[in-house]
Amino acid sequence: MSTSAGPKLLGPAEVRSLAARLDLRPTKQRGQNFVIDANTVRRIVRESGVTAADVVVEVGPGLGSLTLALLETAASVTAVEVDPVLAEALPGTIAEYAPQQADRVRVVLADALRITELPGPPPTALVANLPYNVSVPVLLHLLALLPSLEHGLVMVQSEVADRLAAPPGSRTYGVPSVKAAWYADVRRAGAIGRNVFWPAPNVDSGLVAWTRREPPTTAVSREQVFAVVDAAFAQRRKMLRGLLRGLAGSAEAAEAVLVAAGIDPLARGESLGISDFVRIAEELAGSEA
């Protein structure tokens, strides 16, 4: 138990002890790889830019490694956990390792992909070790759901981190890159080794930091823009003229829309930025009017 004002963080022995107490066997299905290194969770909090003014939402707190580190700095933490065993155990872990901060944690038993609201004050930061198999959908869902989020940092599979932070024209640029750019300025914030997890994953991890910015100014909806994005990357090596014919009605109509938007009909989706996709969506909407 903590004997000082700050939380005591979890190391390998504490993580394994908590797991044994819960008879917990981490599952690949839920992407359960628990951080066992205190320096790593402190680094995540530091890179996230969280301050004493931030209300943090954390997805997948697991056994509480990152939650405890966040309580060293943040005003409060709303932890969203889909596993009922972990969600039930987390308050007790916080009470044991951070008794003076225990009243600053709210635990929500829910699937982060399906939540429609959160209790407590509006969160200002998202900091999470996201399950690899749902990391992009969860990030995009929370950015859309919680406009109060101003900044954050997520740990994801290294390749996903590359995609989220990729600029137009790069090899890894794609749908996640464009959709994340609608909400925020995104950057790669470092790499995380496999040995800081239990069990160790068979992939490398990366940190992605982001800062909210205003979405593009446009009369069309985000859904209309994202429909263009999805179509433009449906077949990566094909030209936009062919890829957008389903939305425009024909290849000829798609070409007319692209020309009106100032886009080369022979271009490919990976060469366009978010503002280009907005112009295409605007021209599509105008052509249907």
PDB file of C-alpha atoms in Angstrom:
ATOM      1  CA  MET A   1       0.000   0.000   0.000  1.00  0.00           C
ATOM      2  CA  SER A   2       1.144   3.536  -0.719  1.00  0.00           C
ATOM      3  CA  THR A   3       2.633   5.319   2.256  1.00  0.00           C
ATOM      4  CA  SER A   4       3.228   8.621   0.469  1.00  0.00           C
ATOM      5  CA  ALA A   5       0.819  11.144  -1.013  1.00  0.00           C
ATOM      6  CA  GLY A   6       1.318   9.858  -4.562  1.00  0.00           C
ATOM      7  CA  PRO A   7       0.230   6.553  -6.081  1.00  0.00           C
ATOM      8  CA  LYS A   8       2.481   3.522  -5.976  1.00  0.00           C
ATOM      9  CA  LEU A   9       2.892   2.227  -9.523  1.00  0.00           C
ATOM     10  CA  LEU A  10       2.676  -1.381 -10.622  1.00  0.00           C
ATOM     11  CA  GLY A  11       5.704  -3.452 -11.550  1.00  0.00           C
ATOM     12  CA  PRO A  12       5.959  -7.033 -12.867  1.00  0.00           C
ATOM     13  CA  ALA A  13       5.409  -8.621  -9.444  1.00  0.00           C
ATOM     14  CA  GLU A  14       2.357  -6.483  -8.661  1.00  0.00           C
ATOM     15  CA  VAL A  15       0.775  -7.090 -12.078  1.00  0.00           C
ATOM     16  CA  ARG A  16       1.215 -10.852 -11.830  1.00  0.00           C
ATOM     17  CA  SER A  17      -0.046 -10.863  -8.246  1.00  0.00           C
ATOM     18  CA  LEU A  18      -3.184  -8.939  -9.212  1.00  0.00           C
ATOM     19  CA  ALA A  19      -3.772 -11.259 -12.173  1.00  0.00           C
ATOM     20  CA  ALA A  20      -3.345 -14.334  -9.980  1.00  0.00           C
ATOM     21  CA  ARG A  21      -5.740 -12.928  -7.406  1.00  0.00           C
ATOM     22  CA  LEU A  22      -8.350 -12.505 -10.151  1.00  0.00           C
ATOM     23  CA  ASP A  23      -7.505 -15.853 -11.769  1.00  0.00           C
ATOM     24  CA  LEU A  24      -6.991 -13.783 -14.910  1.00  0.00           C
ATOM     25  CA  ARG A  25      -5.628 -15.217 -18.126  1.00  0.00           C
ATOM     26  CA  PRO A  26      -5.061 -12.405 -20.648  1.00  0.00           C
ATOM     27  CA  THR A  27      -6.905 -13.000 -23.919  1.00  0.00           C
ATOM     28  CA  LYS A  28      -5.880 -12.082 -27.452  1.00  0.00           C
ATOM     29  CA  GLN A  29      -9.548 -11.538 -28.280  1.00  0.00           C
ATOM     30  CA  ARG A  30      -9.641  -8.470 -26.037  1.00  0.00           C
ATOM     31  CA  GLY A  31      -6.090  -7.398 -26.816  1.00  0.00           C
ATOM     32  CA  GLN A  32      -5.024  -7.778 -23.202  1.00  0.00           C
ATOM     33  CA  ASN A  33      -1.332  -6.983 -22.853  1.00  0.00           C
ATOM     34  CA  PHE A  34      -0.693  -5.328 -19.486  1.00  0.00           C
ATOM     35  CA  VAL A  35       2.117  -2.791 -18.985  1.00  0.00           C
ATOM     36  CA  ILE A  36       4.467  -3.959 -16.227  1.00  0.00           C
ATOM     37  CA  ASP A  37       6.999  -1.110 -16.345  1.00  0.00           C
ATOM     38  CA  ALA A  38       6.489   2.021 -14.237  1.00  0.00           C
ATOM     39  CA  ASN A  39       8.862   4.089 -16.383  1.00  0.00           C
ATOM     40  CA  THR A  40       6.758   3.343 -19.460  1.00  0.00           C
ATOM     41  CA  VAL A  41       3.470   4.527 -17.980  1.00  0.00           C
ATOM     42  CA  ARG A  42       5.152   7.649 -16.616  1.00  0.00           C
ATOM     43  CA  ARG A  43       6.558   8.292 -20.088  1.00  0.00           C
ATOM     44  CA  ILE A  44       3.088   7.910 -21.629  1.00  0.00           C
ATOM     45  CA  VAL A  45       1.644  10.440 -19.189  1.00  0.00           C
ATOM     46  CA  ARG A  46       4.528  12.836 -19.796  1.00  0.00           C
ATOM     47  CA  GLU A  47       4.252  12.600 -23.603  1.00  0.00           C
ATOM     48  CA  SER A  48       0.478  13.064 -23.405  1.00  0.00           C
ATOM     49  CA  GLY A  49       0.873  16.560 -21.963  1.00  0.00           C
ATOM     50  CA  VAL A  50      -1.719  15.869 -19.258  1.00  0.00           C
ATOM     51  CA  THR A  51      -1.796  18.501 -16.506  1.00  0.00           C
ATOM     52  CA  ALA A  52      -3.546  18.910 -13.167  1.00  0.00           C
ATOM     53  CA  ALA A  53      -6.397  20.629 -15.026  1.00  0.00           C
ATOM     54  CA  ASP A  54      -7.210  17.625 -17.227  1.00  0.00           C
ATOM     55  CA  VAL A  55     -10.100  15.219 -16.897  1.00  0.00           C
ATOM     56  CA  VAL A  56      -8.784  12.092 -18.623  1.00  0.00           C
ATOM     57  CA  VAL A  57     -10.716   9.313 -20.298  1.00  0.00           C
ATOM     58  CA  GLU A  58      -8.785   6.036 -20.388  1.00  0.00           C
ATOM     59  CA  VAL A  59      -9.921   3.076 -22.478  1.00  0.00           C
ATOM     60  CA  GLY A  60      -8.963  -0.421 -21.392  1.00  0.00           C
ATOM     61  CA  PRO A  61      -7.371   0.323 -18.002  1.00  0.00           C
ATOM     62  CA  GLY A  62      -6.861  -3.397 -17.404  1.00  0.00           C
ATOM     63  CA  LEU A  63      -5.158  -3.939 -14.048  1.00  0.00           C
ATOM     64  CA  GLY A  64      -4.590  -0.199 -13.538  1.00  0.00           C
ATOM     65  CA  SER A  65      -0.946   0.414 -14.467  1.00  0.00           C
ATOM     66  CA  LEU A  66      -1.614   3.529 -16.554  1.00  0.00           C
ATOM     67  CA  THR A  67      -4.538   4.637 -14.389  1.00  0.00           C
ATOM     68  CA  LEU A  68      -2.239   4.946 -11.365  1.00  0.00           C
ATOM     69  CA  ALA A  69       0.314   6.935 -13.376  1.00  0.00           C
ATOM     70  CA  LEU A  70      -2.383   9.290 -14.632  1.00  0.00           C
ATOM     71  CA  LEU A  71      -3.477   9.935 -11.043  1.00  0.00           C
ATOM     72  CA  GLU A  72      -0.018  11.363 -10.318  1.00  0.00           C
ATOM     73  CA  THR A  73      -0.932  14.317 -12.556  1.00  0.00           C
ATOM     74  CA  ALA A  74      -4.538  14.486 -13.801  1.00  0.00           C
ATOM     75  CA  ALA A  75      -7.500  16.019 -12.001  1.00  0.00           C
ATOM     76  CA  SER A  76      -9.494  12.813 -12.470  1.00  0.00           C
ATOM     77  CA  VAL A  77      -9.759   9.703 -14.639  1.00  0.00           C
ATOM     78  CA  THR A  78     -12.780   8.073 -16.247  1.00  0.00           C
ATOM     79  CA  ALA A  79     -11.729   4.511 -17.022  1.00  0.00           C
ATOM     80  CA  VAL A  80     -13.796   2.590 -19.597  1.00  0.00           C
ATOM     81  CA  GLU A  81     -13.341  -1.189 -19.281  1.00  0.00           C
ATOM     82  CA  VAL A  82     -15.218  -3.873 -21.223  1.00  0.00           C
ATOM     83  CA  ASP A  83     -14.098  -6.811 -19.044  1.00  0.00           C
ATOM     84  CA  PRO A  84     -16.433  -7.085 -16.005  1.00  0.00           C
ATOM     85  CA  VAL A  85     -13.802  -8.826 -13.861  1.00  0.00           C
ATOM     86  CA  LEU A  86     -11.267  -6.050 -14.465  1.00  0.00           C
ATOM     87  CA  ALA A  87     -13.839  -3.275 -14.087  1.00  0.00           C
ATOM     88  CA  GLU A  88     -14.963  -4.656 -10.733  1.00  0.00           C
ATOM     89  CA  ALA A  89     -11.387  -5.063  -9.464  1.00  0.00           C
ATOM     90  CA  LEU A  90     -10.019  -1.671 -10.492  1.00  0.00           C
ATOM     91  CA  PRO A  91     -11.512   0.451  -7.662  1.00  0.00           C
ATOM     92  CA  GLY A  92      -9.953  -1.891  -5.109  1.00  0.00           C
ATOM     93  CA  THR A  93      -6.562  -1.659  -6.802  1.00  0.00           C
ATOM     94  CA  ILE A  94      -6.745   2.144  -6.811  1.00  0.00           C
ATOM     95  CA  ALA A  95      -7.760   2.142  -3.145  1.00  0.00           C
ATOM     96  CA  GLU A  96      -4.771  -0.075  -2.330  1.00  0.00           C
ATOM     97  CA  TYR A  97      -2.084   1.655  -4.379  1.00  0.00           C
ATOM     98  CA  ALA A  98      -3.403   5.256  -4.461  1.00  0.00           C
ATOM     99  CA  PRO A  99      -5.704   5.677  -1.440  1.00  0.00           C
ATOM    100  CA  GLN A 100      -5.493   9.466  -1.462  1.00  0.00           C
ATOM    101  CA  GLN A 101      -6.522   9.604  -5.132  1.00  0.00           C
ATOM    102  CA  ALA A 102      -9.228   6.915  -5.059  1.00  0.00           C
ATOM    103  CA  ASP A 103     -12.090   9.405  -5.181  1.00  0.00           C
ATOM    104  CA  ARG A 104     -10.758  10.816  -8.462  1.00  0.00           C
ATOM    105  CA  VAL A 105     -11.468   7.678 -10.533  1.00  0.00           C
ATOM    106  CA  ARG A 106     -14.739   6.713 -12.204  1.00  0.00           C
ATOM    107  CA  VAL A 107     -14.916   3.191 -13.633  1.00  0.00           C
ATOM    108  CA  VAL A 108     -17.368   2.588 -16.484  1.00  0.00           C
ATOM    109  CA  LEU A 109     -18.168  -1.014 -17.459  1.00  0.00           C
ATOM    110  CA  ALA A 110     -18.783  -0.631 -21.198  1.00  0.00           C
ATOM    111  CA  ASP A 111     -17.522  -1.292 -24.694  1.00  0.00           C
ATOM    112  CA  ALA A 112     -15.791   1.941 -25.738  1.00  0.00           C
ATOM    113  CA  LEU A 113     -17.047   1.457 -29.289  1.00  0.00           C
ATOM    114  CA  ARG A 114     -20.655   1.546 -28.110  1.00  0.00           C
ATOM    115  CA  ILE A 115     -20.719   4.224 -25.432  1.00  0.00           C
ATOM    116  CA  THR A 116     -22.878   7.261 -26.139  1.00  0.00           C
ATOM    117  CA  GLU A 117     -21.979   9.319 -23.054  1.00  0.00           C
ATOM    118  CA  LEU A 118     -19.700   9.340 -20.038  1.00  0.00           C
ATOM    119  CA  PRO A 119     -20.382  10.241 -16.393  1.00  0.00           C
ATOM    120  CA  GLY A 120     -18.688  13.145 -14.674  1.00  0.00           C
ATOM    121  CA  PRO A 121     -17.285  16.364 -16.123  1.00  0.00           C
ATOM    122  CA  PRO A 122     -16.521  16.480 -19.862  1.00  0.00           C
ATOM    123  CA  PRO A 123     -13.116  14.856 -20.471  1.00  0.00           C
ATOM    124  CA  THR A 124     -10.363  17.040 -21.875  1.00  0.00           C
ATOM    125  CA  ALA A 125      -7.769  14.347 -22.677  1.00  0.00           C
ATOM    126  CA  LEU A 126      -7.718  10.782 -23.969  1.00  0.00           C
ATOM    127  CA  VAL A 127      -4.802   8.640 -22.815  1.00  0.00           C
ATOM    128  CA  ALA A 128      -4.932   4.894 -23.369  1.00  0.00           C
ATOM    129  CA  ASN A 129      -3.170   1.672 -24.194  1.00  0.00           C
ATOM    130  CA  LEU A 130      -5.728   0.737 -26.849  1.00  0.00           C
ATOM    131  CA  PRO A 131      -6.472  -2.889 -27.732  1.00  0.00           C
ATOM    132  CA  TYR A 132      -4.757  -3.457 -31.067  1.00  0.00           C
ATOM    133  CA  ASN A 133      -7.747  -4.980 -32.837  1.00  0.00           C
ATOM    134  CA  VAL A 134     -10.069  -1.991 -32.304  1.00  0.00           C
ATOM    135  CA  SER A 135      -7.645   0.905 -31.827  1.00  0.00           C
ATOM    136  CA  VAL A 136      -8.594   3.026 -34.853  1.00  0.00           C
ATOM    137  CA  PRO A 137     -12.396   2.618 -34.528  1.00  0.00           C
ATOM    138  CA  VAL A 138     -12.224   3.427 -30.803  1.00  0.00           C
ATOM    139  CA  LEU A 139     -10.092   6.531 -31.358  1.00  0.00           C
ATOM    140  CA  LEU A 140     -12.328   7.865 -34.146  1.00  0.00           C
ATOM    141  CA  HIS A 141     -15.514   7.082 -32.185  1.00  0.00           C
ATOM    142  CA  LEU A 142     -14.320   8.975 -29.106  1.00  0.00           C
ATOM    143  CA  LEU A 143     -13.085  11.955 -31.118  1.00  0.00           C
ATOM    144  CA  ALA A 144     -16.522  12.183 -32.717  1.00  0.00           C
ATOM    145  CA  LEU A 145     -18.458  11.559 -29.501  1.00  0.00           C
ATOM    146  CA  LEU A 146     -16.484  13.835 -27.166  1.00  0.00           C
ATOM    147  CA  PRO A 147     -15.820  17.267 -28.665  1.00  0.00           C
ATOM    148  CA  SER A 148     -14.519  18.363 -25.252  1.00  0.00           C
ATOM    149  CA  LEU A 149     -11.360  16.295 -25.860  1.00  0.00           C
ATOM    150  CA  GLU A 150      -8.519  18.720 -26.537  1.00  0.00           C
ATOM    151  CA  HIS A 151      -5.471  16.469 -26.720  1.00  0.00           C
ATOM    152  CA  GLY A 152      -4.220  13.031 -25.954  1.00  0.00           C
ATOM    153  CA  LEU A 153      -1.931  10.117 -26.583  1.00  0.00           C
ATOM    154  CA  VAL A 154      -2.672   6.511 -27.414  1.00  0.00           C
ATOM    155  CA  MET A 155      -0.450   3.454 -27.559  1.00  0.00           C
ATOM    156  CA  VAL A 156      -1.263   1.261 -30.541  1.00  0.00           C
ATOM    157  CA  GLN A 157       0.400  -1.292 -32.804  1.00  0.00           C
ATOM    158  CA  SER A 158       3.436   0.313 -34.454  1.00  0.00           C
ATOM    159  CA  GLU A 159       2.046  -0.028 -37.983  1.00  0.00           C
ATOM    160  CA  VAL A 160      -1.216   1.600 -36.890  1.00  0.00           C
ATOM    161  CA  ALA A 161       0.721   4.465 -35.313  1.00  0.00           C
ATOM    162  CA  ASP A 162       2.477   4.988 -38.643  1.00  0.00           C
ATOM    163  CA  ARG A 163      -0.852   5.055 -40.494  1.00  0.00           C
ATOM    164  CA  LEU A 164      -2.527   7.478 -38.103  1.00  0.00           C
ATOM    165  CA  ALA A 165       0.336   9.974 -38.303  1.00  0.00           C
ATOM    166  CA  ALA A 166       1.142   9.548 -42.027  1.00  0.00           C
ATOM    167  CA  PRO A 167       1.085  12.613 -44.320  1.00  0.00           C
ATOM    168  CA  PRO A 168      -0.445  12.553 -47.832  1.00  0.00           C
ATOM    169  CA  GLY A 169       1.729  10.807 -50.376  1.00  0.00           C
ATOM    170  CA  SER A 170       3.478   8.505 -47.925  1.00  0.00           C
ATOM    171  CA  ARG A 171       3.395   4.721 -48.202  1.00  0.00           C
ATOM    172  CA  THR A 172       1.359   4.278 -45.012  1.00  0.00           C
ATOM    173  CA  TYR A 173      -1.166   7.076 -45.685  1.00  0.00           C
ATOM    174  CA  GLY A 174      -4.740   5.811 -45.819  1.00  0.00           C
ATOM    175  CA  VAL A 175      -8.234   5.960 -44.350  1.00  0.00           C
ATOM    176  CA  PRO A 176      -7.097   6.232 -40.682  1.00  0.00           C
ATOM    177  CA  SER A 177      -4.719   9.089 -41.578  1.00  0.00           C
ATOM    178  CA  VAL A 178      -7.410  11.123 -43.343  1.00  0.00           C
ATOM    179  CA  LYS A 179     -10.169  10.554 -40.812  1.00  0.00           C
ATOM    180  CA  ALA A 180      -7.906  11.362 -37.860  1.00  0.00           C
ATOM    181  CA  ALA A 181      -6.866  14.568 -39.653  1.00  0.00           C
ATOM    182  CA  TRP A 182     -10.508  15.680 -39.722  1.00  0.00           C
ATOM    183  CA  TYR A 183     -10.372  16.025 -35.932  1.00  0.00           C
ATOM    184  CA  ALA A 184      -6.792  16.701 -34.982  1.00  0.00           C
ATOM    185  CA  ASP A 185      -3.157  17.307 -35.772  1.00  0.00           C
ATOM    186  CA  VAL A 186      -1.570  13.887 -35.271  1.00  0.00           C
ATOM    187  CA  ARG A 187       2.084  12.974 -34.763  1.00  0.00           C
ATOM    188  CA  ARG A 188       4.206   9.938 -33.926  1.00  0.00           C
ATOM    189  CA  ALA A 189       5.464  10.280 -30.333  1.00  0.00           C
ATOM    190  CA  GLY A 190       7.857   7.357 -29.996  1.00  0.00           C
ATOM    191  CA  ALA A 191       8.148   3.588 -29.876  1.00  0.00           C
ATOM    192  CA  ILE A 192       7.500   1.107 -27.059  1.00  0.00           C
ATOM    193  CA  GLY A 193       9.372  -2.181 -26.706  1.00  0.00           C
ATOM    194  CA  ARG A 194       7.655  -5.533 -26.304  1.00  0.00           C
ATOM    195  CA  ASN A 195       9.316  -6.378 -22.992  1.00  0.00           C
ATOM    196  CA  VAL A 196       7.299  -3.795 -21.025  1.00  0.00           C
ATOM    197  CA  PHE A 197       4.144  -5.893 -21.455  1.00  0.00           C
ATOM    198  CA  TRP A 198       2.804  -9.059 -19.886  1.00  0.00           C
ATOM    199  CA  PRO A 199       2.250 -11.155 -21.853  1.00  0.00           C
ATOM    200  CA  ALA A 200       4.694  -9.763 -24.417  1.00  0.00           C
ATOM    201  CA  PRO A 201       2.876  -9.087 -27.714  1.00  0.00           C
ATOM    202  CA  ASN A 202       4.268 -10.381 -30.993  1.00  0.00           C
ATOM    203  CA  VAL A 203       4.161  -6.895 -32.528  1.00  0.00           C
ATOM    204  CA  ASP A 204       5.867  -3.609 -31.717  1.00  0.00           C
ATOM    205  CA  SER A 205       3.949  -0.678 -30.242  1.00  0.00           C
ATOM    206  CA  GLY A 206       3.991   3.025 -31.002  1.00  0.00           C
ATOM    207  CA  LEU A 207       2.767   6.213 -29.368  1.00  0.00           C
ATOM    208  CA  VAL A 208       0.508   8.620 -31.242  1.00  0.00           C
ATOM    209  CA  ALA A 209      -0.093  12.106 -29.864  1.00  0.00           C
ATOM    210  CA  TRP A 210      -2.782  14.418 -31.155  1.00  0.00           C
ATOM    211  CA  THR A 211      -4.105  17.931 -30.601  1.00  0.00           C
ATOM    212  CA  ARG A 212      -7.694  18.838 -31.459  1.00  0.00           C
ATOM    213  CA  ARG A 213      -8.260  21.391 -34.168  1.00  0.00           C
ATOM    214  CA  GLU A 214     -11.405  22.704 -35.757  1.00  0.00           C
ATOM    215  CA  PRO A 215     -12.718  20.459 -38.532  1.00  0.00           C
ATOM    216  CA  PRO A 216     -12.728  21.865 -42.075  1.00  0.00           C
ATOM    217  CA  THR A 217     -15.352  24.513 -42.694  1.00  0.00           C
ATOM    218  CA  THR A 218     -17.902  23.048 -45.082  1.00  0.00           C
ATOM    219  CA  ALA A 219     -21.618  22.764 -45.736  1.00  0.00           C
ATOM    220  CA  VAL A 220     -21.397  18.991 -46.196  1.00  0.00           C
ATOM    221  CA  SER A 221     -21.400  16.576 -43.286  1.00  0.00           C
ATOM    222  CA  ARG A 222     -18.507  14.579 -41.890  1.00  0.00           C
ATOM    223  CA  GLU A 223     -20.310  11.432 -43.016  1.00  0.00           C
ATOM    224  CA  GLN A 224     -20.405  12.686 -46.620  1.00  0.00           C
ATOM    225  CA  VAL A 225     -16.679  13.444 -46.559  1.00  0.00           C
ATOM    226  CA  PHE A 226     -15.837  10.099 -44.954  1.00  0.00           C
ATOM    227  CA  ALA A 227     -17.890   8.288 -47.629  1.00  0.00           C
ATOM    228  CA  VAL A 228     -15.595   9.837 -50.244  1.00  0.00           C
ATOM    229  CA  VAL A 229     -12.530   8.833 -48.218  1.00  0.00           C
ATOM    230  CA  ASP A 230     -13.721   5.220 -47.931  1.00  0.00           C
ATOM    231  CA  ALA A 231     -14.404   5.035 -51.661  1.00  0.00           C
ATOM    232  CA  ALA A 232     -11.066   6.620 -52.583  1.00  0.00           C
ATOM    233  CA  PHE A 233      -9.100   3.949 -50.715  1.00  0.00           C
ATOM    234  CA  ALA A 234     -11.321   0.968 -51.544  1.00  0.00           C
ATOM    235  CA  GLN A 235      -8.734  -0.231 -54.076  1.00  0.00           C
ATOM    236  CA  ARG A 236      -5.455   1.452 -53.327  1.00  0.00           C
ATOM    237  CA  ARG A 237      -3.801   1.470 -56.761  1.00  0.00           C
ATOM    238  CA  LYS A 238      -6.881   2.532 -58.746  1.00  0.00           C
ATOM    239  CA  MET A 239      -7.509   6.059 -59.947  1.00  0.00           C
ATOM    240  CA  LEU A 240     -10.135   8.290 -58.357  1.00  0.00           C
ATOM    241  CA  ARG A 241     -12.173   8.530 -61.564  1.00  0.00           C
ATOM    242  CA  GLY A 242     -13.042   4.855 -61.319  1.00  0.00           C
ATOM    243  CA  LEU A 243     -13.247   4.610 -57.551  1.00  0.00           C
ATOM    244  CA  LEU A 244     -15.785   7.427 -57.186  1.00  0.00           C
ATOM    245  CA  ARG A 245     -18.157   6.328 -59.947  1.00  0.00           C
ATOM    246  CA  GLY A 246     -20.371   4.575 -57.400  1.00  0.00           C
ATOM    247  CA  LEU A 247     -20.904   7.843 -55.518  1.00  0.00           C
ATOM    248  CA  ALA A 248     -21.186  10.005 -58.633  1.00  0.00           C
ATOM    249  CA  GLY A 249     -23.314   7.640 -60.726  1.00  0.00           C
ATOM    250  CA  SER A 250     -20.783   6.999 -63.482  1.00  0.00           C
ATOM    251  CA  ALA A 251     -17.093   7.354 -64.277  1.00  0.00           C
ATOM    252  CA  GLU A 252     -17.900  10.365 -66.464  1.00  0.00           C
ATOM    253  CA  ALA A 253     -19.819  12.066 -63.660  1.00  0.00           C
ATOM    254  CA  ALA A 254     -16.985  11.280 -61.236  1.00  0.00           C
ATOM    255  CA  GLU A 255     -14.494  12.878 -63.625  1.00  0.00           C
ATOM    256  CA  ALA A 256     -16.634  16.023 -63.880  1.00  0.00           C
ATOM    257  CA  VAL A 257     -16.854  16.220 -60.075  1.00  0.00           C
ATOM    258  CA  LEU A 258     -13.096  15.829 -59.689  1.00  0.00           C
ATOM    259  CA  VAL A 259     -12.318  18.456 -62.305  1.00  0.00           C
ATOM    260  CA  ALA A 260     -14.745  20.881 -60.646  1.00  0.00           C
ATOM    261  CA  ALA A 261     -12.993  20.220 -57.318  1.00  0.00           C
ATOM    262  CA  GLY A 262      -9.607  20.947 -58.868  1.00  0.00           C
ATOM    263  CA  ILE A 263      -8.445  17.323 -58.585  1.00  0.00           C
ATOM    264  CA  ASP A 264      -6.763  15.321 -61.354  1.00  0.00           C
ATOM    265  CA  PRO A 265      -9.210  12.486 -62.217  1.00  0.00           C
ATOM    266  CA  LEU A 266      -6.200  10.198 -62.714  1.00  0.00           C
ATOM    267  CA  ALA A 267      -4.893  10.884 -59.189  1.00  0.00           C
ATOM    268  CA  ARG A 268      -5.041   8.286 -56.438  1.00  0.00           C
ATOM    269  CA  GLY A 269      -6.507   8.701 -52.971  1.00  0.00           C
ATOM    270  CA  GLU A 270      -3.145   8.586 -51.209  1.00  0.00           C
ATOM    271  CA  SER A 271      -2.124  11.877 -52.858  1.00  0.00           C
ATOM    272  CA  LEU A 272      -5.009  13.900 -51.364  1.00  0.00           C
ATOM    273  CA  GLY A 273      -5.299  15.752 -48.059  1.00  0.00           C
ATOM    274  CA  ILE A 274      -8.441  16.206 -45.973  1.00  0.00           C
ATOM    275  CA  SER A 275      -9.275  19.532 -47.666  1.00  0.00           C
ATOM    276  CA  ASP A 276      -9.223  17.804 -51.070  1.00  0.00           C
ATOM    277  CA  PHE A 277     -11.722  15.198 -49.900  1.00  0.00           C
ATOM    278  CA  VAL A 278     -13.938  17.989 -48.541  1.00  0.00           C
ATOM    279  CA  ARG A 279     -13.978  19.720 -51.950  1.00  0.00           C
ATOM    280  CA  ILE A 280     -14.881  16.462 -53.684  1.00  0.00           C
ATOM    281  CA  ALA A 281     -17.744  15.864 -51.222  1.00  0.00           C
ATOM    282  CA  GLU A 282     -18.986  19.414 -51.809  1.00  0.00           C
ATOM    283  CA  GLU A 283     -18.975  18.954 -55.584  1.00  0.00           C
ATOM    284  CA  LEU A 284     -20.758  15.599 -55.244  1.00  0.00           C
ATOM    285  CA  ALA A 285     -23.453  17.197 -53.109  1.00  0.00           C
ATOM    286  CA  GLY A 286     -23.790  20.048 -55.594  1.00  0.00           C
ATOM    287  CA  SER A 287     -24.130  17.675 -58.518  1.00  0.00           C
ATOM    288  CA  GLU A 288     -26.993  15.878 -56.780  1.00  0.00           C
ATOM    289  CA  ALA A 289     -28.882  19.064 -55.955  1.00  0.00           C
TER     290      ALA A 289
END
